JSON list of C-alpha atoms in Angstrom, two decimals:
[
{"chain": "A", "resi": 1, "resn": "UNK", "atom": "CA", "xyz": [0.00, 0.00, 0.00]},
{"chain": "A", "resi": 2, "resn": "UNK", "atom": "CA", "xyz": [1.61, 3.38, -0.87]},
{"chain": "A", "resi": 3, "resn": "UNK", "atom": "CA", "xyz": [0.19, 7.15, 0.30]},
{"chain": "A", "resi": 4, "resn": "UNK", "atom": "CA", "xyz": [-0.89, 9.32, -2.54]},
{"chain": "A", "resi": 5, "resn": "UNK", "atom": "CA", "xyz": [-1.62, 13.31, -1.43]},
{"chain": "A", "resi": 6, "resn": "UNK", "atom": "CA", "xyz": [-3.74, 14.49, -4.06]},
{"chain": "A", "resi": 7, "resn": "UNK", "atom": "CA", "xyz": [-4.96, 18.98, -4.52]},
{"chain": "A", "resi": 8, "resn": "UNK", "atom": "CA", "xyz": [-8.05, 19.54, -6.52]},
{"chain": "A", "resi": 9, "resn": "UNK", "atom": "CA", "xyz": [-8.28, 22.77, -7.01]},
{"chain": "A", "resi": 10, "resn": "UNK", "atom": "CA", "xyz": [-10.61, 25.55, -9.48]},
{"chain": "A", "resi": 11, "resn": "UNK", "atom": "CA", "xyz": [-8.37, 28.55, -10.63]},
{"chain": "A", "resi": 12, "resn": "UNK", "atom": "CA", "xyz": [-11.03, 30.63, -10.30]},
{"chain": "A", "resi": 13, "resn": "UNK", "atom": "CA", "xyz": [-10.58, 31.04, -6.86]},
{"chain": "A", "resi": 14, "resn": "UNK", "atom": "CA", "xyz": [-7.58, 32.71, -7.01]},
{"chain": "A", "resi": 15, "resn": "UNK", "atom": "CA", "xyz": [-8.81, 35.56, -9.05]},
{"chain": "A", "resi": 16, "resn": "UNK", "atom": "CA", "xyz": [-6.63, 35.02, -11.85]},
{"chain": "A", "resi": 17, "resn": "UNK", "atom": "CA", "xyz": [-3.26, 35.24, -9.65]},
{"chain": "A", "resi": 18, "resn": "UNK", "atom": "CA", "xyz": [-0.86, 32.35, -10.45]},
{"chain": "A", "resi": 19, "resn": "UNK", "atom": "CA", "xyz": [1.45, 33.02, -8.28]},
{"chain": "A", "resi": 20, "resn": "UNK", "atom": "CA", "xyz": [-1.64, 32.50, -5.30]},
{"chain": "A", "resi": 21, "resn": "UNK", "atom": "CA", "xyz": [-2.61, 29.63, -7.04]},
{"chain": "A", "resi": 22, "resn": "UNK", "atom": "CA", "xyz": [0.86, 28.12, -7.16]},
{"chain": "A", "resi": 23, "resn": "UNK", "atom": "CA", "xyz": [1.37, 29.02, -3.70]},
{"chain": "A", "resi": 24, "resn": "UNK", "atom": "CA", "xyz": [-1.95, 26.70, -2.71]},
{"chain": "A", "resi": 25, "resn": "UNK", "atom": "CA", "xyz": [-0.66, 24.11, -4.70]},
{"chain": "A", "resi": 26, "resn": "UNK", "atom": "CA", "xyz": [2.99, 24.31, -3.28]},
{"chain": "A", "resi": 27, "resn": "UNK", "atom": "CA", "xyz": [1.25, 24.18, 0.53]},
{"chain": "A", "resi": 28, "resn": "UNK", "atom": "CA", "xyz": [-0.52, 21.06, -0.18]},
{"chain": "A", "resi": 29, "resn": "UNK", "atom": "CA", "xyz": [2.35, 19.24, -0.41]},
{"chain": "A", "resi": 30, "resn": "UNK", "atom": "CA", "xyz": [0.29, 17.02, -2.87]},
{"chain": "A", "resi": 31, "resn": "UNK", "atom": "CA", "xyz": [1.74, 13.99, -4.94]},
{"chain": "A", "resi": 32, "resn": "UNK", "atom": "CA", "xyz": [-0.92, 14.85, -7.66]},
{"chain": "A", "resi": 33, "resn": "UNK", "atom": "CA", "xyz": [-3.09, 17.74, -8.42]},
{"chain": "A", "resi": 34, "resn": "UNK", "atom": "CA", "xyz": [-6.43, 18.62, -10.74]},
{"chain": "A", "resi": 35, "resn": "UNK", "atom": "CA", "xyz": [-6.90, 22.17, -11.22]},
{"chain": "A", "resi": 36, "resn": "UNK", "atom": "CA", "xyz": [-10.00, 23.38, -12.88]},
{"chain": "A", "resi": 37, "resn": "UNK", "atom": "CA", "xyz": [-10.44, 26.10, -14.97]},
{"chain": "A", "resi": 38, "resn": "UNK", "atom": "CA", "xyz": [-6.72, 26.12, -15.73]},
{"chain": "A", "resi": 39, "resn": "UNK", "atom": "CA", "xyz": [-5.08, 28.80, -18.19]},
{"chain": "A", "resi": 40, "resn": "UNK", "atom": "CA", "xyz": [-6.63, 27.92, -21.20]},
{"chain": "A", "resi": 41, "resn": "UNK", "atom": "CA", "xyz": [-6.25, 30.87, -23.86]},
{"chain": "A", "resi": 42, "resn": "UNK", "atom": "CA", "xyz": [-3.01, 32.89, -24.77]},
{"chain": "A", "resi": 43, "resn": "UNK", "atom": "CA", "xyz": [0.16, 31.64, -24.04]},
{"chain": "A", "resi": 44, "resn": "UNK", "atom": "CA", "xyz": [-1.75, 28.78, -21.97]},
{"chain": "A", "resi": 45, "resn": "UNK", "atom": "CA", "xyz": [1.02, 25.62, -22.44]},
{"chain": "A", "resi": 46, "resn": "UNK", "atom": "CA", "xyz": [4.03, 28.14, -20.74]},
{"chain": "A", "resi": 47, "resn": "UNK", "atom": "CA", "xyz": [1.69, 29.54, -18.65]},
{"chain": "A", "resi": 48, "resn": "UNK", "atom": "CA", "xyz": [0.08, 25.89, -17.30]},
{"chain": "A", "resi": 49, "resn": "UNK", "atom": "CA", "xyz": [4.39, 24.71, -17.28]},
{"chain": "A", "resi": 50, "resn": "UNK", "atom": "CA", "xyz": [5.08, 28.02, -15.19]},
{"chain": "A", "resi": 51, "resn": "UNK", "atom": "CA", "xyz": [2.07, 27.22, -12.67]},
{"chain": "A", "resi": 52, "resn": "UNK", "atom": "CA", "xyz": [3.28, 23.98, -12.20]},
{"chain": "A", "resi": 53, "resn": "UNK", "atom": "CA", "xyz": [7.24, 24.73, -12.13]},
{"chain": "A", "resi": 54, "resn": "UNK", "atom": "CA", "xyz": [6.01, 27.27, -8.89]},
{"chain": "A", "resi": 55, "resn": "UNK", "atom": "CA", "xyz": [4.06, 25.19, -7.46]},
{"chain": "A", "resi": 56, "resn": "UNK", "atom": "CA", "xyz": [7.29, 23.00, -7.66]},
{"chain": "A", "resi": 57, "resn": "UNK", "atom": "CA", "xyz": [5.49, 19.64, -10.04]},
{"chain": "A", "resi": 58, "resn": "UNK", "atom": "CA", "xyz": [5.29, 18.82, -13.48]},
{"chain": "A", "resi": 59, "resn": "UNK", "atom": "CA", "xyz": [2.85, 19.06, -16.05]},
{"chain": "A", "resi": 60, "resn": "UNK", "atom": "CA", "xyz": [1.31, 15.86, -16.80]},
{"chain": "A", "resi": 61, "resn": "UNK", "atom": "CA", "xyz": [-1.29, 16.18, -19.31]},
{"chain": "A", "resi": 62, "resn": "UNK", "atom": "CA", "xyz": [-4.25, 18.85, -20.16]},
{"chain": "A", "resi": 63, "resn": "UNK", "atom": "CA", "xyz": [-5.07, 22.37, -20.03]},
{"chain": "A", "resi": 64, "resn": "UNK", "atom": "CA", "xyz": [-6.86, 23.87, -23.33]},
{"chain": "A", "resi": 65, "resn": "UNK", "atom": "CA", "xyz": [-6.82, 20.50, -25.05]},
{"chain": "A", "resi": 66, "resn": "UNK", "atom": "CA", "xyz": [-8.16, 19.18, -21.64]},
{"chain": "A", "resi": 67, "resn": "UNK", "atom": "CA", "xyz": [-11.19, 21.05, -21.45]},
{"chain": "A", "resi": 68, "resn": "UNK", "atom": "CA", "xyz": [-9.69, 23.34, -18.70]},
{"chain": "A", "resi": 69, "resn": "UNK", "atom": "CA", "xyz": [-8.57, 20.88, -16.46]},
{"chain": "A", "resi": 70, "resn": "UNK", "atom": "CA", "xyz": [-4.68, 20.52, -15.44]},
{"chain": "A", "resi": 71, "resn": "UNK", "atom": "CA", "xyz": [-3.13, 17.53, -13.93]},
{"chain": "A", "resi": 72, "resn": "UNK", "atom": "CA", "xyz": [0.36, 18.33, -12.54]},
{"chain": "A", "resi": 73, "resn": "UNK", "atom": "CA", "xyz": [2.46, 15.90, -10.17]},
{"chain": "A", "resi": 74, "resn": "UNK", "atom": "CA", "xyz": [5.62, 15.72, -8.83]},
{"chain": "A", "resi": 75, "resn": "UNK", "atom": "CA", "xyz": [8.74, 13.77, -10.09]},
{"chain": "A", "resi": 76, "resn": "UNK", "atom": "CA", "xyz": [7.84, 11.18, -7.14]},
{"chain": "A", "resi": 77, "resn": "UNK", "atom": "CA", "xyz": [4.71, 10.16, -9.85]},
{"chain": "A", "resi": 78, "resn": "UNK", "atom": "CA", "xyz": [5.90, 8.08, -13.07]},
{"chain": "A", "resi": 79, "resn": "UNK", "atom": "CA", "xyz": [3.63, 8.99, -16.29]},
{"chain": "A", "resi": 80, "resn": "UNK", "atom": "CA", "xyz": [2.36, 6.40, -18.32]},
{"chain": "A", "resi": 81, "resn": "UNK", "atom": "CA", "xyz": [-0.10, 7.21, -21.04]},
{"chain": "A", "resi": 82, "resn": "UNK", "atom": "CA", "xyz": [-2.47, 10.57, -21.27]},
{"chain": "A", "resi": 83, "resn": "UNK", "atom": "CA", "xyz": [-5.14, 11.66, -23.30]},
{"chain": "A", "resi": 84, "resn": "UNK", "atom": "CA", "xyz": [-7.31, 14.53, -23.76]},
{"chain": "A", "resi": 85, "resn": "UNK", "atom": "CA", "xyz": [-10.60, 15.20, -25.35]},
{"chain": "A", "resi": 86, "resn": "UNK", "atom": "CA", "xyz": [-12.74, 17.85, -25.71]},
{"chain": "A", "resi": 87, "resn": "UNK", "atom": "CA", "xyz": [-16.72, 16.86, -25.23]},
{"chain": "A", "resi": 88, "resn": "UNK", "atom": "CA", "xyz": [-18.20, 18.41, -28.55]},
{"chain": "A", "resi": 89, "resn": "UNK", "atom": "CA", "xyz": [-18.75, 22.18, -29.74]},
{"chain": "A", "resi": 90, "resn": "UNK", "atom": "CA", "xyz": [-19.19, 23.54, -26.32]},
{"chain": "A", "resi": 91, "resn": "UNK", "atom": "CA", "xyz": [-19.73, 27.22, -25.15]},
{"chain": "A", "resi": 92, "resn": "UNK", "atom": "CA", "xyz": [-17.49, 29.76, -25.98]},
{"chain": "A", "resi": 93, "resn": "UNK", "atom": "CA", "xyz": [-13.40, 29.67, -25.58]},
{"chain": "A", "resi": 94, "resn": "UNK", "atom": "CA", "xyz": [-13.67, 27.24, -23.02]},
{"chain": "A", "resi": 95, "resn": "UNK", "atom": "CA", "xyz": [-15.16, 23.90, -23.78]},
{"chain": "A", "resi": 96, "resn": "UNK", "atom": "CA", "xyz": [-16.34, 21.41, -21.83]},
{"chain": "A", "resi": 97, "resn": "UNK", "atom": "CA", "xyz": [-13.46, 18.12, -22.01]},
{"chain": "A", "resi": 98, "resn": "UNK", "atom": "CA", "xyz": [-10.93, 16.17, -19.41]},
{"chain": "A", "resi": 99, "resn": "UNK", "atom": "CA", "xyz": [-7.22, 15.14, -19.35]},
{"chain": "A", "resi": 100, "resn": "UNK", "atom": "CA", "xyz": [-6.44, 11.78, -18.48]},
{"chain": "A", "resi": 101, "resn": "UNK", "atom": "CA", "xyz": [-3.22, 9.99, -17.59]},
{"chain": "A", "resi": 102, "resn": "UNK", "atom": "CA", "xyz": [-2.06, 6.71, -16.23]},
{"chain": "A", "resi": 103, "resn": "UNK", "atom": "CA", "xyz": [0.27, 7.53, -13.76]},
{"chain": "A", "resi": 104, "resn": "UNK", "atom": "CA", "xyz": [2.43, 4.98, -11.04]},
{"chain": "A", "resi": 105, "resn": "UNK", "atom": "CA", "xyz": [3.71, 6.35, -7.44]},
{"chain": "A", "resi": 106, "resn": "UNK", "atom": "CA", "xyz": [6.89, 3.68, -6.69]},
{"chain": "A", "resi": 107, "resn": "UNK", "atom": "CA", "xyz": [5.47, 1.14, -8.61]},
{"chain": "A", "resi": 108, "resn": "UNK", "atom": "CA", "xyz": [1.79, 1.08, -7.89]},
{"chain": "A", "resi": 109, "resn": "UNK", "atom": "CA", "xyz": [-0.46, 2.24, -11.13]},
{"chain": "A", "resi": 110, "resn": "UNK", "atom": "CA", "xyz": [-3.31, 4.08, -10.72]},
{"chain": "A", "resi": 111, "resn": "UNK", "atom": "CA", "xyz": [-5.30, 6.49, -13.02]},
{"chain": "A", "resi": 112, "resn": "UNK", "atom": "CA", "xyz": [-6.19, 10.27, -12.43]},
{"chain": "A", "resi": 113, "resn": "UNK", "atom": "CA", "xyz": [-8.87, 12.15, -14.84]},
{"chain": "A", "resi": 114, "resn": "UNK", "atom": "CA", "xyz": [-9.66, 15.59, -14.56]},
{"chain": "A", "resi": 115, "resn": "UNK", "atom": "CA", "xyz": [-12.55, 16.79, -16.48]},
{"chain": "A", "resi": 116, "resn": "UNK", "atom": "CA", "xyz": [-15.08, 20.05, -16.32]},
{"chain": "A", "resi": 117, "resn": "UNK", "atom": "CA", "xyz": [-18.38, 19.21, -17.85]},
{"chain": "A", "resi": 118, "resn": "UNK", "atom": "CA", "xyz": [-20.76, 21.12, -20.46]},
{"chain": "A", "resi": 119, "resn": "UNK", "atom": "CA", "xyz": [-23.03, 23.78, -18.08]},
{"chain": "A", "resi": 120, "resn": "UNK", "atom": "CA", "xyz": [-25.63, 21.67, -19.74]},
{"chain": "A", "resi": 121, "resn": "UNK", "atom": "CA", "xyz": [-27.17, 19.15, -18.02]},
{"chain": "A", "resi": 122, "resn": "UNK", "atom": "CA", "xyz": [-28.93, 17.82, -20.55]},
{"chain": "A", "resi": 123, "resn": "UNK", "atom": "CA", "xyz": [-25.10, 16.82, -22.26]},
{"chain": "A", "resi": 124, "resn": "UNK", "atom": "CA", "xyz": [-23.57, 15.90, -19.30]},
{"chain": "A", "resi": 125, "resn": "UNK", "atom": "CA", "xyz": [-24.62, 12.14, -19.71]},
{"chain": "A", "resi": 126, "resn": "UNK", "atom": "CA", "xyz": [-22.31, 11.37, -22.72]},
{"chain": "A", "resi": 127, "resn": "UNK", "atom": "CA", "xyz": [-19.96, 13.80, -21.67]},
{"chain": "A", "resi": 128, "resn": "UNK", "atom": "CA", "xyz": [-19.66, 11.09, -18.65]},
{"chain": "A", "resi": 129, "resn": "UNK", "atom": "CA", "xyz": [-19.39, 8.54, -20.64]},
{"chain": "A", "resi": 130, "resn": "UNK", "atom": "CA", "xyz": [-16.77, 10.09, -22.75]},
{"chain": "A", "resi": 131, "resn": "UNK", "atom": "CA", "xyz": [-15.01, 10.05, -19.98]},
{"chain": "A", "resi": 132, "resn": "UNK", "atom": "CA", "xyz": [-15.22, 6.61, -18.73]},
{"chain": "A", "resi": 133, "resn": "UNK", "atom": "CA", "xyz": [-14.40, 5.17, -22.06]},
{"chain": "A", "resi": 134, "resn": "UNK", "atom": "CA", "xyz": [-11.30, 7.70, -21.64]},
{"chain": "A", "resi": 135, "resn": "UNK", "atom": "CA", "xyz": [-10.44, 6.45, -18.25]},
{"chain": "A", "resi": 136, "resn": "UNK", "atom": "CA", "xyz": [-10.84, 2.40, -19.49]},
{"chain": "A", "resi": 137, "resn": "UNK", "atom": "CA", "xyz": [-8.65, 3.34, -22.52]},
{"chain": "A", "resi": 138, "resn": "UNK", "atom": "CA", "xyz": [-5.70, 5.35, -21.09]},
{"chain": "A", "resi": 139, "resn": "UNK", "atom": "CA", "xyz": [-4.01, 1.99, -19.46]},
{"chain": "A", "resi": 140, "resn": "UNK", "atom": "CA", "xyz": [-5.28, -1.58, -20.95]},
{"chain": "A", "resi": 141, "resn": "UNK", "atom": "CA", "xyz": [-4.67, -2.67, -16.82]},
{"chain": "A", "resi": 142, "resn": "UNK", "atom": "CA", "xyz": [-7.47, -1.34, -16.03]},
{"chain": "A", "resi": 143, "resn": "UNK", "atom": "CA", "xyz": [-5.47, -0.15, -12.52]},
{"chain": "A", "resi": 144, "resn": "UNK", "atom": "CA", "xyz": [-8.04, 2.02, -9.81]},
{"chain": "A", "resi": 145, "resn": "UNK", "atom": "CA", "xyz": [-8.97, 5.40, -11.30]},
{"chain": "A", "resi": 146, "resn": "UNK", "atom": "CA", "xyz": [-9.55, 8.73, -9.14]},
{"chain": "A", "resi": 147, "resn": "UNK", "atom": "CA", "xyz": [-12.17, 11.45, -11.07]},
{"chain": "A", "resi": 148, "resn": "UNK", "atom": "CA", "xyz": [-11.95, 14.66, -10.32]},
{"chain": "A", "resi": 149, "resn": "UNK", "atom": "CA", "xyz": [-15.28, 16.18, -11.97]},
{"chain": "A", "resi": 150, "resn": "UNK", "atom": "CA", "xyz": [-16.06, 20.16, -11.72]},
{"chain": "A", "resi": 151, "resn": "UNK", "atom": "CA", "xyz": [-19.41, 21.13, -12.51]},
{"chain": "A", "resi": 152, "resn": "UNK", "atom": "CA", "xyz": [-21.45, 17.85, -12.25]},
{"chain": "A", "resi": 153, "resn": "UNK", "atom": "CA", "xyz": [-24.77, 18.12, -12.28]},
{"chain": "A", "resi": 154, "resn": "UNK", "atom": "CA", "xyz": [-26.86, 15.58, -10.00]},
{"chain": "A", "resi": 155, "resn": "UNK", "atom": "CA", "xyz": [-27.66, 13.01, -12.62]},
{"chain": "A", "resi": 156, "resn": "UNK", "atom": "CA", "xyz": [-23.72, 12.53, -13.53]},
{"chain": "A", "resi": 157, "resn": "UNK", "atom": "CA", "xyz": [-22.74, 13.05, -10.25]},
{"chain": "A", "resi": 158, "resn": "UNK", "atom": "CA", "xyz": [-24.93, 9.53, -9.53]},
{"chain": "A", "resi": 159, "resn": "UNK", "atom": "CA", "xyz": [-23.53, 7.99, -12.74]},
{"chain": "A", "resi": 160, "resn": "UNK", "atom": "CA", "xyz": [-19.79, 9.02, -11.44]},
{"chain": "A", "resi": 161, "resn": "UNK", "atom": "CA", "xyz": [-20.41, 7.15, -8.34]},
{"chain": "A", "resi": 162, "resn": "UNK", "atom": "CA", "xyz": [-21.57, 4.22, -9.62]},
{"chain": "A", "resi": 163, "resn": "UNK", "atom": "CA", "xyz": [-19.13, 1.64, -8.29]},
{"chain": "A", "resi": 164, "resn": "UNK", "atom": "CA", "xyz": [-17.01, 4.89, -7.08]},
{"chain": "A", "resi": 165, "resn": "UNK", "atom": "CA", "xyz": [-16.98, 6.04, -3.76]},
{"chain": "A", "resi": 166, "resn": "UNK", "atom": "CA", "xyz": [-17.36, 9.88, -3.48]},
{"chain": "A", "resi": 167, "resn": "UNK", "atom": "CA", "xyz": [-14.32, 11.57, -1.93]},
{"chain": "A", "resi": 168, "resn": "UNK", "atom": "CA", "xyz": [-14.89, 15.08, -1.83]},
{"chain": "A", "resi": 169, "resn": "UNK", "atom": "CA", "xyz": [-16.54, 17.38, -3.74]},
{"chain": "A", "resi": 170, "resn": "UNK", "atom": "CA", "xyz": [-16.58, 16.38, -7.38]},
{"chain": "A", "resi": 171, "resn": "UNK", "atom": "CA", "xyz": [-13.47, 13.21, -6.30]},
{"chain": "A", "resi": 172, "resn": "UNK", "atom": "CA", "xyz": [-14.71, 9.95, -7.05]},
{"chain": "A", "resi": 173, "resn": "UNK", "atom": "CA", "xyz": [-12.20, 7.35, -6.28]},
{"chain": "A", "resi": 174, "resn": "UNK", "atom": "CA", "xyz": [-11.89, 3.63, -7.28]},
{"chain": "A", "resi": 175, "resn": "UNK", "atom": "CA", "xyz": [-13.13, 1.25, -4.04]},
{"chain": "A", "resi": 176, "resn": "UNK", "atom": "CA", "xyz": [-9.21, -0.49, -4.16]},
{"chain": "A", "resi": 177, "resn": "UNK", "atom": "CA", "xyz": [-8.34, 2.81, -2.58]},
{"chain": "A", "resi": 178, "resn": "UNK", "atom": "CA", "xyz": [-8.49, 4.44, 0.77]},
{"chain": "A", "resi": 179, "resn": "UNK", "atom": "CA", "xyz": [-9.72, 7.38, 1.45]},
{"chain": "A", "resi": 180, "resn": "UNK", "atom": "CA", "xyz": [-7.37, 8.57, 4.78]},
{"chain": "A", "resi": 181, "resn": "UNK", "atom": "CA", "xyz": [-8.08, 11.80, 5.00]},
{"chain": "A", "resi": 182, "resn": "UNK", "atom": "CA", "xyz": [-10.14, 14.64, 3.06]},
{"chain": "A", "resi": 183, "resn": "UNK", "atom": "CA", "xyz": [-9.49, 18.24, 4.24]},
{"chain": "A", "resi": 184, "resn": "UNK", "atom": "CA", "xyz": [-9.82, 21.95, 1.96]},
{"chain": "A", "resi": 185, "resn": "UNK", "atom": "CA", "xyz": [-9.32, 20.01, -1.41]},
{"chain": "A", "resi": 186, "resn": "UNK", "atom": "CA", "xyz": [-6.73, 18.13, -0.34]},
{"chain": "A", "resi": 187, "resn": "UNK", "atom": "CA", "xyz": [-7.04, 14.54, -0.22]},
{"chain": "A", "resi": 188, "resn": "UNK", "atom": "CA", "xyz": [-4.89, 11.63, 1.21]},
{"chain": "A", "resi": 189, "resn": "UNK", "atom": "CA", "xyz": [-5.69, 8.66, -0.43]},
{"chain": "A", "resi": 190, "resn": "UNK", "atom": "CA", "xyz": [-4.34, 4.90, 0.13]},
{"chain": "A", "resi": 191, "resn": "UNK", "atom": "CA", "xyz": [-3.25, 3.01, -3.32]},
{"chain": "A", "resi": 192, "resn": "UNK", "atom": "CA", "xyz": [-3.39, -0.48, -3.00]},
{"chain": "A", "resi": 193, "resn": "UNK", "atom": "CA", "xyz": [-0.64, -2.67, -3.23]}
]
């Protein structure tokens, strides 16, 4: 069993200051971290690198071409495969879409999706199902998969924990692992072994 410390965080909140968003990121002390709503327009791959270089991880996988969602780690976390998809048209510069990867902390393989859903409901069904088939895809071993989901309406929030236990707000994590501890976004998770 190895201890994973994951940050899910929505840019947003810090009011467009990276520097105060790296800063929450940095004091998390997190092995992994989701953040929503990441830079996503000009300049948005140096920008996402720069975020993540502050907050002292990598960049794993999304941003734009993740629908706004960032997955960042630190050089404790082994990368596997990633993908990222964008769920249809969408609404305005920002669409809906998630960033996937298949990631390993000292030798145990586990799966981390961040995705930010279409404002309509009504969407959000095969947007959820985009995801899963995203999720099953990204590693053929199928290893225990942690969701990180911003702007779920009920209805996919049910279909998200479907055989998921609910973590957080918007965290659903595979039953193989432990929830610890689950404090201001920050998660402390159990992989198992």
């Amino acid at each position: 069993m190895v201890a994973l410390r994951l940050v899910t965080l929505d840019a947003r909140t810090a009011g467009g200051d990276r520097h105060a968003l790296a800063r929450r990121i940095a004091e998390a002390r997190a092995d992994v971290a989701c953040v929503h709503h990441a830079p996503s327009l000009l300049r948005w791959r140096s920008i996402c690198a720069a975020l993540g270089r502050e907050a002292g991880l990598v960049t794993v996988t999304g941003g734009r071409t993740g629908g706004g969602a960032l997955l960042l780690s630190s050089l404790g976390v082994s990368l596997g495969n990633t993908r990222d998809l964008t769920f249809g048209v969408g609404h305005g510069l920002r669409p809906a879409g998630a960033a996937v990867a298949s990631l390993s902390r000292l030798d145990h393989p586990f799966v981390l999706a961040g995705a930010r859903l279409d404002p309509d409901r009504a969407r959000q069904g095969g947007q959820v199902a985009a995801l899963q088939r995203a999720v099953d895809r990204v590693d053929p071993a199928r290893p225990p998969a942690i969701l990180c989901v911003c702007d779920a309406g009920s209805a996919a929030a049910v279909t998200l924990q479907d055989g998921r236990t609910a973590a957080g707000s918007g965290v659903f994590v595979d039953p193989r692992i432990t929830v610890s501890r689950q404090a201001g976004g920050v998660l402390e998770l159990t992989l198992p072994g």
